[in-house]
mmCIF file of C-alpha atoms and ligand atoms in Angstrom:
data_model
loop_
_atom_site.group_PDB
_atom_site.id
_atom_site.type_symbol
_atom_site.label_atom_id
_atom_site.label_comp_id
_atom_site.label_asym_id
_atom_site.label_seq_id
_atom_site.Cartn_x
_atom_site.Cartn_y
_atom_site.Cartn_z
ATOM 1 C CA MET C 2 22.316 -19.941 30.504
ATOM 2 C CA GLN C 3 20.349 -18.942 33.668
ATOM 3 C CA ARG C 4 22.661 -19.745 36.734
ATOM 4 C CA VAL C 5 21.707 -19.574 40.544
ATOM 5 C CA LEU C 6 23.850 -19.673 43.541
ATOM 6 C CA GLY C 7 22.319 -21.765 46.338
ATOM 7 C CA ILE C 8 23.511 -21.204 50.048
ATOM 8 C CA GLU C 9 22.225 -24.039 52.882
ATOM 9 C CA THR C 10 22.831 -23.677 56.859
ATOM 10 C CA SER C 11 19.253 -24.797 57.866
ATOM 11 C CA CYS C 12 21.101 -28.015 60.579
ATOM 12 C CA ASP C 13 25.040 -29.274 60.249
ATOM 13 C CA GLU C 14 25.958 -28.907 57.025
ATOM 14 C CA THR C 15 27.344 -25.596 55.452
ATOM 15 C CA ALA C 16 26.692 -25.946 51.501
ATOM 16 C CA ALA C 17 26.850 -23.867 48.540
ATOM 17 C CA ALA C 18 25.888 -24.987 45.126
ATOM 18 C CA VAL C 19 25.449 -23.344 41.370
ATOM 19 C CA VAL C 20 22.837 -24.932 39.469
ATOM 20 C CA ASP C 21 21.305 -24.064 35.780
ATOM 21 C CA LEU C 22 17.286 -23.998 35.630
ATOM 22 C CA GLU C 23 17.633 -27.473 34.138
ATOM 23 C CA GLY C 24 18.958 -28.843 37.637
ATOM 24 C CA ASN C 25 22.439 -29.313 36.124
ATOM 25 C CA VAL C 26 25.153 -28.960 39.180
ATOM 26 C CA LEU C 27 27.949 -26.949 37.745
ATOM 27 C CA GLY C 28 29.591 -27.103 40.897
ATOM 28 C CA GLU C 29 29.097 -27.369 44.991
ATOM 29 C CA THR C 30 30.583 -28.098 48.269
ATOM 30 C CA VAL C 31 29.224 -29.319 51.557
ATOM 31 C CA HIS C 32 31.290 -28.870 54.298
ATOM 32 C CA SER C 33 29.706 -31.415 57.076
ATOM 33 C CA GLN C 34 30.144 -30.437 60.992
ATOM 34 C CA ILE C 35 29.355 -34.673 61.464
ATOM 35 C CA GLU C 36 32.774 -34.754 63.487
ATOM 36 C CA LEU C 37 32.163 -31.562 65.600
ATOM 37 C CA HIS C 38 28.543 -33.022 66.584
ATOM 38 C CA ALA C 39 29.790 -36.584 66.763
ATOM 39 C CA ARG C 40 31.724 -35.627 69.902
ATOM 40 C CA ILE C 41 28.899 -35.040 71.444
ATOM 41 C CA GLY C 42 26.346 -37.346 69.992
ATOM 42 C CA GLY C 43 24.104 -35.299 68.655
ATOM 43 C CA ILE C 44 23.860 -31.704 67.123
ATOM 44 C CA VAL C 45 24.182 -28.960 69.315
ATOM 45 C CA PRO C 46 22.656 -25.628 67.766
ATOM 46 C CA GLU C 47 25.025 -22.925 69.220
ATOM 47 C CA LEU C 48 28.104 -25.094 67.869
ATOM 48 C CA ALA C 49 26.347 -25.254 64.466
ATOM 49 C CA ALA C 50 25.808 -21.651 64.121
ATOM 50 C CA ARG C 51 29.443 -20.880 65.367
ATOM 51 C CA ASP C 52 30.737 -23.530 62.944
ATOM 52 C CA HIS C 53 28.646 -22.315 59.918
ATOM 53 C CA ALA C 54 29.653 -18.566 60.464
ATOM 54 C CA ARG C 55 33.584 -19.890 60.437
ATOM 55 C CA ASN C 56 32.951 -21.794 57.020
ATOM 56 C CA ILE C 57 30.284 -19.796 54.701
ATOM 57 C CA ASP C 58 32.580 -17.519 52.820
ATOM 58 C CA ALA C 59 35.166 -19.988 52.121
ATOM 59 C CA VAL C 60 32.474 -22.621 51.270
ATOM 60 C CA VAL C 61 30.585 -20.264 48.947
ATOM 61 C CA ARG C 62 33.977 -18.944 47.334
ATOM 62 C CA ARG C 63 34.530 -23.041 46.621
ATOM 63 C CA ALA C 64 31.237 -23.599 45.017
ATOM 64 C CA LEU C 65 31.880 -20.790 42.754
ATOM 65 C CA ASP C 66 35.438 -21.810 41.684
ATOM 66 C CA LEU C 67 34.116 -25.345 41.231
ATOM 67 C CA ALA C 68 31.401 -24.067 38.666
ATOM 68 C CA GLU C 69 34.215 -21.769 37.308
ATOM 69 C CA VAL C 70 31.922 -18.412 37.708
ATOM 70 C CA ALA C 71 32.079 -15.493 39.596
ATOM 71 C CA LEU C 72 29.177 -14.021 41.813
ATOM 72 C CA ASP C 73 28.694 -12.029 38.684
ATOM 73 C CA ASP C 74 27.849 -14.768 36.183
ATOM 74 C CA VAL C 75 25.103 -15.722 38.561
ATOM 75 C CA ASP C 76 21.327 -14.769 38.020
ATOM 76 C CA ALA C 77 19.985 -15.094 41.672
ATOM 77 C CA ILE C 78 21.060 -15.922 45.076
ATOM 78 C CA ALA C 79 18.918 -18.540 46.546
ATOM 79 C CA VAL C 80 18.956 -19.475 50.489
ATOM 80 C CA THR C 81 17.376 -21.976 52.629
ATOM 81 C CA ALA C 82 15.199 -19.648 55.148
ATOM 82 C CA ARG C 83 13.134 -22.494 56.527
ATOM 83 C CA PRO C 84 12.538 -24.676 58.345
ATOM 84 C CA GLY C 85 15.810 -25.416 60.570
ATOM 85 C CA LEU C 86 17.999 -24.225 63.632
ATOM 86 C CA VAL C 87 17.491 -20.756 63.639
ATOM 87 C CA GLY C 88 20.880 -19.723 64.887
ATOM 88 C CA ALA C 89 22.045 -21.755 61.959
ATOM 89 C CA LEU C 90 19.374 -20.303 59.229
ATOM 90 C CA LEU C 91 20.418 -16.866 60.263
ATOM 91 C CA VAL C 92 23.886 -17.372 59.158
ATOM 92 C CA GLY C 93 23.324 -18.536 55.805
ATOM 93 C CA VAL C 94 20.317 -16.009 55.570
ATOM 94 C CA GLU C 95 22.669 -12.890 56.716
ATOM 95 C CA PHE C 96 25.465 -13.917 54.524
ATOM 96 C CA ALA C 97 23.056 -14.375 50.831
ATOM 97 C CA LYS C 98 21.801 -10.965 51.737
ATOM 98 C CA GLY C 99 24.927 -9.254 52.004
ATOM 99 C CA LEU C 100 25.902 -11.218 48.654
ATOM 100 C CA SER C 101 22.570 -9.642 47.361
ATOM 101 C CA LEU C 102 22.740 -6.397 48.470
ATOM 102 C CA GLY C 103 26.743 -6.258 47.360
ATOM 103 C CA SER C 104 26.158 -7.811 43.790
ATOM 104 C CA GLY C 105 22.486 -6.439 42.880
ATOM 105 C CA LYS C 106 21.250 -10.025 42.309
ATOM 106 C CA PRO C 107 17.701 -11.098 43.549
ATOM 107 C CA LEU C 108 17.637 -12.997 46.865
ATOM 108 C CA ILE C 109 15.517 -15.976 46.627
ATOM 109 C CA GLU C 110 13.923 -17.921 49.689
ATOM 110 C CA VAL C 111 13.643 -21.734 49.673
ATOM 111 C CA ASP C 112 11.854 -23.784 51.894
ATOM 112 C CA HIS C 113 14.469 -26.970 53.015
ATOM 113 C CA LEU C 114 11.898 -29.563 52.561
ATOM 114 C CA ILE C 115 10.755 -28.217 49.073
ATOM 115 C CA GLY C 116 14.495 -28.578 48.205
ATOM 116 C CA HIS C 117 14.599 -32.206 49.348
ATOM 117 C CA ILE C 118 11.178 -32.991 47.280
ATOM 118 C CA LEU C 119 12.558 -31.378 44.189
ATOM 119 C CA ALA C 120 15.813 -32.838 44.603
ATOM 120 C CA ILE C 121 15.173 -35.582 41.764
ATOM 121 C CA HIS C 122 15.221 -33.254 39.162
ATOM 122 C CA LEU C 123 19.251 -32.712 39.939
ATOM 123 C CA ARG C 124 21.630 -34.238 37.522
ATOM 124 C CA ARG C 125 25.607 -34.075 38.129
ATOM 125 C CA SER C 126 28.006 -35.346 35.449
ATOM 126 C CA GLY C 127 30.908 -37.525 35.731
ATOM 127 C CA PRO C 128 31.699 -40.896 37.816
ATOM 128 C CA GLY C 129 28.952 -41.429 40.254
ATOM 129 C CA ALA C 130 26.130 -39.749 38.256
ATOM 130 C CA SER C 131 23.112 -41.322 38.490
ATOM 131 C CA LEU C 132 21.548 -43.713 35.809
ATOM 132 C CA VAL C 133 18.026 -43.496 37.689
ATOM 133 C CA HIS C 134 17.158 -39.941 36.590
ATOM 134 C CA GLN C 135 13.935 -39.417 35.323
ATOM 135 C CA THR C 136 12.684 -36.035 34.039
ATOM 136 C CA PRO C 137 10.169 -35.641 36.766
ATOM 137 C CA VAL C 138 6.333 -34.763 35.697
ATOM 138 C CA PHE C 139 3.968 -33.433 38.211
ATOM 139 C CA PRO C 140 2.146 -34.728 39.679
ATOM 140 C CA PHE C 141 4.289 -36.978 41.955
ATOM 141 C CA LEU C 142 4.002 -38.317 45.369
ATOM 142 C CA SER C 143 7.353 -37.680 47.080
ATOM 143 C CA LEU C 144 7.986 -39.746 50.479
ATOM 144 C CA LEU C 145 10.233 -37.318 52.084
ATOM 145 C CA VAL C 146 12.554 -39.031 54.980
ATOM 146 C CA SER C 147 15.047 -37.221 56.727
ATOM 147 C CA GLY C 148 16.569 -36.287 60.191
ATOM 148 C CA GLY C 149 13.926 -33.812 61.101
ATOM 149 C CA HIS C 150 10.802 -34.555 58.706
ATOM 150 C CA THR C 151 8.775 -37.736 57.693
ATOM 151 C CA GLY C 152 5.288 -37.657 55.362
ATOM 152 C CA ILE C 153 4.259 -38.209 51.990
ATOM 153 C CA TYR C 154 3.234 -35.469 49.927
ATOM 154 C CA ARG C 155 1.572 -34.862 46.531
ATOM 155 C CA VAL C 156 2.956 -32.346 44.797
ATOM 156 C CA GLU C 157 1.416 -30.781 41.810
ATOM 157 C CA GLY C 158 3.829 -28.380 41.432
ATOM 158 C CA PRO C 159 7.161 -26.735 42.612
ATOM 159 C CA ARG C 160 5.617 -24.032 45.263
ATOM 160 C CA ALA C 161 4.338 -24.350 48.413
ATOM 161 C CA GLU C 162 0.791 -24.038 47.721
ATOM 162 C CA ASP C 163 1.000 -27.020 44.948
ATOM 163 C CA ILE C 164 1.962 -29.484 47.522
ATOM 164 C CA VAL C 165 -0.407 -31.374 50.204
ATOM 165 C CA GLU C 166 1.116 -33.583 53.236
ATOM 166 C CA LEU C 167 -1.106 -36.576 53.422
ATOM 167 C CA GLY C 168 0.171 -37.653 56.071
ATOM 168 C CA ALA C 169 3.388 -37.294 58.192
ATOM 169 C CA THR C 170 5.144 -38.535 61.607
ATOM 170 C CA ARG C 171 3.772 -38.063 64.978
ATOM 171 C CA ASP C 172 6.796 -38.465 66.680
ATOM 172 C CA ASP C 173 10.234 -39.006 65.389
ATOM 173 C CA ALA C 174 11.054 -38.782 61.707
ATOM 174 C CA ALA C 175 12.490 -41.892 60.193
ATOM 175 C CA GLY C 176 16.252 -40.456 60.046
ATOM 176 C CA GLU C 177 15.789 -39.724 64.237
ATOM 177 C CA ALA C 178 14.766 -43.193 64.464
ATOM 178 C CA PHE C 179 17.936 -44.686 62.463
ATOM 179 C CA ASP C 180 20.343 -42.294 64.728
ATOM 180 C CA LYS C 181 18.606 -42.952 67.985
ATOM 181 C CA VAL C 182 18.826 -46.562 67.506
ATOM 182 C CA GLY C 183 22.219 -46.192 66.282
ATOM 183 C CA LYS C 184 23.223 -44.349 69.485
ATOM 184 C CA ALA C 185 21.872 -47.080 71.581
ATOM 185 C CA LEU C 186 23.935 -49.654 69.575
ATOM 186 C CA GLY C 187 27.123 -47.549 70.174
ATOM 187 C CA LEU C 188 27.471 -46.909 66.510
ATOM 188 C CA GLY C 189 27.919 -43.010 66.826
ATOM 189 C CA TYR C 190 26.207 -39.847 65.082
ATOM 190 C CA PRO C 191 24.774 -40.332 62.501
ATOM 191 C CA GLY C 192 23.668 -43.991 62.835
ATOM 192 C CA GLY C 193 21.790 -43.869 59.524
ATOM 193 C CA PRO C 194 24.601 -44.433 57.169
ATOM 194 C CA VAL C 195 26.428 -47.243 59.607
ATOM 195 C CA ILE C 196 23.329 -49.184 59.952
ATOM 196 C CA ASP C 197 22.508 -49.208 56.285
ATOM 197 C CA ARG C 198 25.897 -50.802 55.793
ATOM 198 C CA LEU C 199 25.809 -53.285 58.729
ATOM 199 C CA ALA C 200 22.243 -53.831 57.856
ATOM 200 C CA LYS C 201 23.773 -55.599 54.473
ATOM 201 C CA THR C 202 25.413 -58.323 56.129
ATOM 202 C CA GLY C 203 22.529 -59.249 58.576
ATOM 203 C CA ASP C 204 19.736 -61.277 58.845
ATOM 204 C CA ALA C 205 16.502 -59.252 58.919
ATOM 205 C CA SER C 206 14.300 -62.207 60.054
ATOM 206 C CA ARG C 207 16.328 -62.799 63.235
ATOM 207 C CA PHE C 208 14.131 -60.022 65.484
ATOM 208 C CA PRO C 209 11.163 -59.647 64.186
ATOM 209 C CA PHE C 210 10.684 -55.692 65.575
ATOM 210 C CA ALA C 211 7.070 -54.986 64.598
ATOM 211 C CA SER C 212 6.722 -52.448 62.243
ATOM 212 C CA PRO C 213 5.037 -49.025 63.662
ATOM 213 C CA MET C 214 1.693 -47.976 62.293
ATOM 214 C CA PRO C 215 1.412 -50.586 59.835
ATOM 215 C CA SER C 216 -2.186 -49.617 58.544
ATOM 216 C CA LYS C 217 -2.122 -48.760 54.538
ATOM 217 C CA LYS C 218 -4.790 -46.726 54.986
ATOM 218 C CA SER C 219 -3.325 -43.911 57.015
ATOM 219 C CA ALA C 220 0.171 -42.060 55.205
ATOM 220 C CA GLU C 221 0.674 -41.345 58.832
ATOM 221 C CA PHE C 222 3.666 -42.594 60.728
ATOM 222 C CA SER C 223 5.022 -43.089 64.276
ATOM 223 C CA PHE C 224 8.759 -44.392 65.169
ATOM 224 C CA SER C 225 9.187 -43.761 68.681
ATOM 225 C CA GLY C 226 7.575 -47.054 69.710
ATOM 226 C CA LEU C 227 10.014 -48.763 67.209
ATOM 227 C CA LYS C 228 13.145 -47.324 68.831
ATOM 228 C CA THR C 229 11.850 -48.320 72.319
ATOM 229 C CA GLN C 230 11.273 -51.909 70.971
ATOM 230 C CA VAL C 231 15.043 -51.812 70.252
ATOM 231 C CA MET C 232 15.988 -50.253 73.202
ATOM 232 C CA ARG C 233 14.125 -52.945 75.606
ATOM 233 C CA PHE C 234 15.095 -55.627 73.148
ATOM 234 C CA LEU C 235 18.792 -54.434 73.809
ATOM 235 C CA GLU C 236 18.257 -53.895 77.844
ATOM 236 C CA SER C 237 17.070 -57.494 78.333
ATOM 237 C CA HIS C 238 19.491 -59.103 75.896
ATOM 238 C CA GLY C 239 22.972 -57.792 77.070
ATOM 239 C CA PRO C 240 26.062 -57.381 74.882
ATOM 240 C CA LEU C 241 25.776 -58.028 71.314
ATOM 241 C CA SER C 242 28.026 -60.364 68.968
ATOM 242 C CA GLU C 243 29.161 -59.015 65.882
ATOM 243 C CA THR C 244 26.506 -61.229 63.650
ATOM 244 C CA GLU C 245 23.855 -60.279 66.157
ATOM 245 C CA LEU C 246 24.462 -56.329 65.838
ATOM 246 C CA ALA C 247 24.155 -57.024 62.295
ATOM 247 C CA ASP C 248 21.017 -58.602 62.586
ATOM 248 C CA VAL C 249 19.529 -56.445 64.583
ATOM 249 C CA CYS C 250 20.364 -53.580 62.339
ATOM 250 C CA ALA C 251 19.088 -55.343 59.213
ATOM 251 C CA SER C 252 15.936 -56.187 61.255
ATOM 252 C CA PHE C 253 15.439 -52.847 62.015
ATOM 253 C CA GLN C 254 15.831 -51.303 58.900
ATOM 254 C CA LYS C 255 13.378 -54.086 57.280
ATOM 255 C CA ALA C 256 10.732 -52.584 60.021
ATOM 256 C CA VAL C 257 11.145 -49.240 59.183
ATOM 257 C CA VAL C 258 11.383 -49.887 55.118
ATOM 258 C CA ASP C 259 8.262 -52.159 55.016
ATOM 259 C CA VAL C 260 6.102 -49.547 56.470
ATOM 260 C CA LEU C 261 7.629 -46.775 54.516
ATOM 261 C CA THR C 262 7.523 -48.692 51.098
ATOM 262 C CA SER C 263 3.808 -49.964 51.609
ATOM 263 C CA LYS C 264 2.474 -46.310 52.849
ATOM 264 C CA LEU C 265 4.098 -44.918 49.821
ATOM 265 C CA VAL C 266 2.594 -47.419 47.185
ATOM 266 C CA ALA C 267 -1.042 -47.410 49.124
ATOM 267 C CA ALA C 268 -1.236 -43.745 49.003
ATOM 268 C CA ALA C 269 -0.155 -43.454 45.368
ATOM 269 C CA GLU C 270 -3.162 -46.282 44.478
ATOM 270 C CA ARG C 271 -5.559 -43.916 46.486
ATOM 271 C CA GLU C 272 -4.078 -40.887 44.875
ATOM 272 C CA ASP C 273 -4.424 -42.438 41.609
ATOM 273 C CA VAL C 274 -1.009 -40.788 40.946
ATOM 274 C CA THR C 275 1.690 -43.322 38.900
ATOM 275 C CA ARG C 276 4.680 -41.609 39.678
ATOM 276 C CA ILE C 277 6.411 -41.708 43.227
ATOM 277 C CA ALA C 278 9.553 -40.342 44.288
ATOM 278 C CA ILE C 279 11.673 -40.171 47.410
ATOM 279 C CA GLY C 280 13.846 -37.467 49.354
ATOM 280 C CA GLY C 281 16.166 -36.519 52.129
ATOM 281 C CA GLY C 282 18.700 -37.998 54.065
ATOM 282 C CA VAL C 283 16.962 -41.709 54.450
ATOM 283 C CA ALA C 284 16.543 -41.889 50.784
ATOM 284 C CA ALA C 285 20.272 -42.663 50.571
ATOM 285 C CA ASN C 286 19.082 -45.971 52.360
ATOM 286 C CA ARG C 287 20.274 -48.950 49.675
ATOM 287 C CA GLU C 288 17.000 -51.091 51.260
ATOM 288 C CA LEU C 289 14.825 -48.094 50.768
ATOM 289 C CA ARG C 290 16.168 -47.520 47.399
ATOM 290 C CA GLU C 291 15.861 -51.414 46.437
ATOM 291 C CA ARG C 292 12.536 -52.181 47.753
ATOM 292 C CA ILE C 293 10.225 -49.102 46.644
ATOM 293 C CA THR C 294 11.759 -49.728 43.234
ATOM 294 C CA ASP C 295 10.912 -53.203 43.121
ATOM 295 C CA LEU C 296 7.423 -52.892 44.618
ATOM 296 C CA GLY C 297 6.703 -49.676 42.822
ATOM 297 C CA VAL C 298 7.513 -51.562 39.375
ATOM 298 C CA LYS C 299 5.418 -54.391 40.451
ATOM 299 C CA LYS C 300 2.624 -52.111 40.651
ATOM 300 C CA GLY C 301 3.567 -50.359 37.315
ATOM 301 C CA LEU C 302 4.189 -47.325 39.176
ATOM 302 C CA THR C 303 7.212 -45.010 37.714
ATOM 303 C CA VAL C 304 9.764 -44.648 40.631
ATOM 304 C CA ILE C 305 12.233 -41.413 40.798
ATOM 305 C CA LEU C 306 15.307 -41.637 43.111
ATOM 306 C CA PRO C 307 17.379 -38.927 43.786
ATOM 307 C CA GLU C 308 21.057 -39.206 43.100
ATOM 308 C CA LEU C 309 22.968 -39.821 46.471
ATOM 309 C CA ALA C 310 24.725 -36.545 46.630
ATOM 310 C CA SER C 311 20.874 -35.081 46.237
ATOM 311 C CA ALA C 312 19.523 -36.914 49.322
ATOM 312 C CA THR C 313 21.225 -36.074 52.262
ATOM 313 C CA ASP C 314 21.666 -32.353 52.876
ATOM 314 C CA ASN C 315 23.336 -30.270 49.789
ATOM 315 C CA ALA C 316 22.902 -26.740 48.167
ATOM 316 C CA ALA C 317 21.960 -28.102 45.083
ATOM 317 C CA MET C 318 18.540 -28.645 45.627
ATOM 318 C CA ILE C 319 18.485 -25.036 47.180
ATOM 319 C CA ALA C 320 19.743 -23.751 44.168
ATOM 320 C CA TYR C 321 17.371 -25.402 41.819
ATOM 321 C CA ALA C 322 14.243 -24.855 44.038
ATOM 322 C CA GLY C 323 15.802 -21.354 44.105
ATOM 323 C CA ALA C 324 16.267 -21.188 40.370
ATOM 324 C CA LEU C 325 12.055 -22.384 39.597
ATOM 325 C CA GLY C 326 11.333 -19.195 42.300
ATOM 326 C CA PHE C 327 13.566 -16.768 40.132
ATOM 327 C CA SER C 328 12.025 -18.225 37.148
ATOM 328 C CA ARG C 329 8.788 -17.233 38.374
ATOM 329 C CA GLY C 330 9.936 -13.792 39.207
ATOM 330 C CA GLU C 331 9.787 -14.365 43.112
ATOM 331 C CA CYS C 332 12.578 -11.773 44.796
ATOM 332 C CA ALA C 333 12.497 -11.800 48.796
ATOM 333 C CA SER C 334 13.089 -8.399 50.746
ATOM 334 C CA LEU C 335 16.166 -7.957 52.767
ATOM 335 C CA ASP C 336 13.958 -8.516 55.850
ATOM 336 C CA LEU C 337 13.646 -11.835 55.181
ATOM 337 C CA ASP C 338 13.257 -13.808 58.269
ATOM 338 C CA PRO C 339 14.212 -17.284 59.114
ATOM 339 C CA SER C 340 11.647 -19.608 60.441
ATOM 340 C CA THR C 341 11.415 -22.717 62.270
ATOM 341 C CA GLU C 342 8.214 -23.783 60.291
ATOM 342 C CA THR C 343 8.061 -25.229 56.618
ATOM 343 C CA SER C 344 5.775 -23.357 54.524
ATOM 344 C CA ILE C 345 4.072 -26.664 53.590
ATOM 345 C CA ALA C 346 0.821 -26.631 55.662
ATOM 346 C CA ALA C 347 0.249 -29.558 58.054
ATOM 347 C CA GLN C 348 -2.435 -31.948 58.139
ATOM 348 C CA THR C 349 -0.842 -34.172 60.962
ATOM 349 C CA ARG C 350 -0.047 -32.790 64.313
ATOM 350 C CA LYS C 351 3.042 -34.196 66.103
ATOM 351 C CA GLY C 352 1.845 -36.160 68.982
ATOM 352 C CA ARG C 353 -1.555 -36.125 68.123
ATOM 353 C CA GLY C 354 -2.421 -37.377 64.656
ATOM 354 C CA GLN C 355 -4.725 -35.954 62.067
ATOM 355 C CA ARG C 356 -5.716 -31.985 62.070
ATOM 356 C CA GLY C 357 -9.621 -32.282 62.993
HETATM 357 N N1 LIG K 28 21.993 -44.450 54.039
HETATM 358 C C1 LIG K 28 21.313 -43.905 55.154
HETATM 359 N N2 LIG K 28 20.254 -44.804 55.698
HETATM 360 C C2 LIG K 28 19.557 -44.552 56.476
HETATM 361 N N3 LIG K 28 19.147 -42.934 57.054
HETATM 362 C C3 LIG K 28 20.452 -42.301 56.482
HETATM 363 C C4 LIG K 28 21.017 -42.853 55.774
HETATM 364 N N4 LIG K 28 21.991 -41.884 55.446
HETATM 365 C C5 LIG K 28 21.799 -40.741 55.991
HETATM 366 N N5 LIG K 28 20.683 -41.084 56.634
HETATM 367 C C6 LIG K 28 19.852 -40.031 57.662
HETATM 368 O O1 LIG K 28 19.702 -39.062 57.177
HETATM 369 C C7 LIG K 28 19.440 -37.658 58.288
HETATM 370 C C8 LIG K 28 19.819 -36.900 57.676
HETATM 371 O O2 LIG K 28 19.026 -36.508 56.559
HETATM 372 P P1 LIG K 28 18.898 -34.766 56.255
HETATM 373 O O3 LIG K 28 20.416 -34.376 56.045
HETATM 374 O O4 LIG K 28 18.243 -34.630 55.166
HETATM 375 O O5 LIG K 28 18.195 -34.268 57.557
HETATM 376 P P2 LIG K 28 18.179 -32.974 58.146
HETATM 377 O O6 LIG K 28 18.428 -31.889 57.228
HETATM 378 O O7 LIG K 28 19.440 -33.177 59.258
HETATM 379 O O8 LIG K 28 16.930 -32.845 58.475
HETATM 380 P P3 LIG K 28 15.592 -31.977 57.900
HETATM 381 O O9 LIG K 28 15.745 -32.136 56.301
HETATM 382 O O10 LIG K 28 14.477 -32.735 58.069
HETATM 383 O O11 LIG K 28 15.699 -30.649 58.068
HETATM 384 C C9 LIG K 28 20.126 -38.553 59.474
HETATM 385 O O12 LIG K 28 19.361 -38.914 60.307
HETATM 386 C C10 LIG K 28 20.629 -39.701 58.877
HETATM 387 O O13 LIG K 28 21.432 -40.808 59.662
HETATM 388 MG MG1 LIG K 29 17.938 -32.134 55.197
#
């Protein structure tokens, strides 16, 4: 059995995992820095890098222990090399280089966004294991919704060259909008999971925020105007009761989910693709998961959801994308340098829409 060790340090999670070529997660661990950054209300790059450096060794050892393997038993070492915070990425990349050099195992570089897109292939056993997993078949459309990225991709295969961005956000990412609205509502960082929880009891029709860039003809998104709508509303409204807070969360979340689901399904129809998937931290959102499943099924599409642990940042998705790279014979050199940019070609320019 071929096994790959994956290492992820692109943002505020120090994570490691051992995964096989079929996507079975043999052992994984995620050390979150949320508490560290929550005190300040957002991610501080230098603190993130220092915290990765403090924890990476223990995190990697723990993942190997949980998988009940030694470094000698893995076939390759995969690491997130892009996109992300450079200082944070450097910690993982340099650590992985050291492991590769010391063990003689090949080093595989992974694009974090491709990790998110392919995370639907991962399976975990035991309680909490997903029942919605389906073996993916290319092509599929992926809605990637994370803290730093939001877009719809046509995925013909697992390499960057096989992935076409059909449209992305012109400004904020969906997760960023959740976090900024969460902060304005006094819900701390990150806002996404809290808004998701509060929205459950809220009335989504109470405050009808307009869905941003609603035209289904375009796969581009914009979330900064929606964030401003919520902020203006809060300024004019004054302190919210508990019920009103839940209603604002439900109304905001509905506006986001409306635009994400309708554009993904419209893009699938336009592209004549019958399989749709979601990925990234916001793919853990309960309403998004339910509504994309309902709408997809209604339109005769196969809907593929990642397990909850595969949606937010994790190293299993990096190990899996790395395992596919390893099986193609890829091997990075020891002068591998991290980058802030994804390797997937961009169509949408932030702030300016489609590239001309
Ligand atoms: N249940 C949820 N509902 C809505 N948003 C959520 C939920 N859970 C997590 N998020 C959001 O997901 C984001 C984190 O996702 P992820 O870890 O994939 O992002 P990232 O790695 O920081 O960004 P990127 O992957 O673009 O580099 C945060 O913005 C968080 O608020
Ligand atoms: Mg991520």
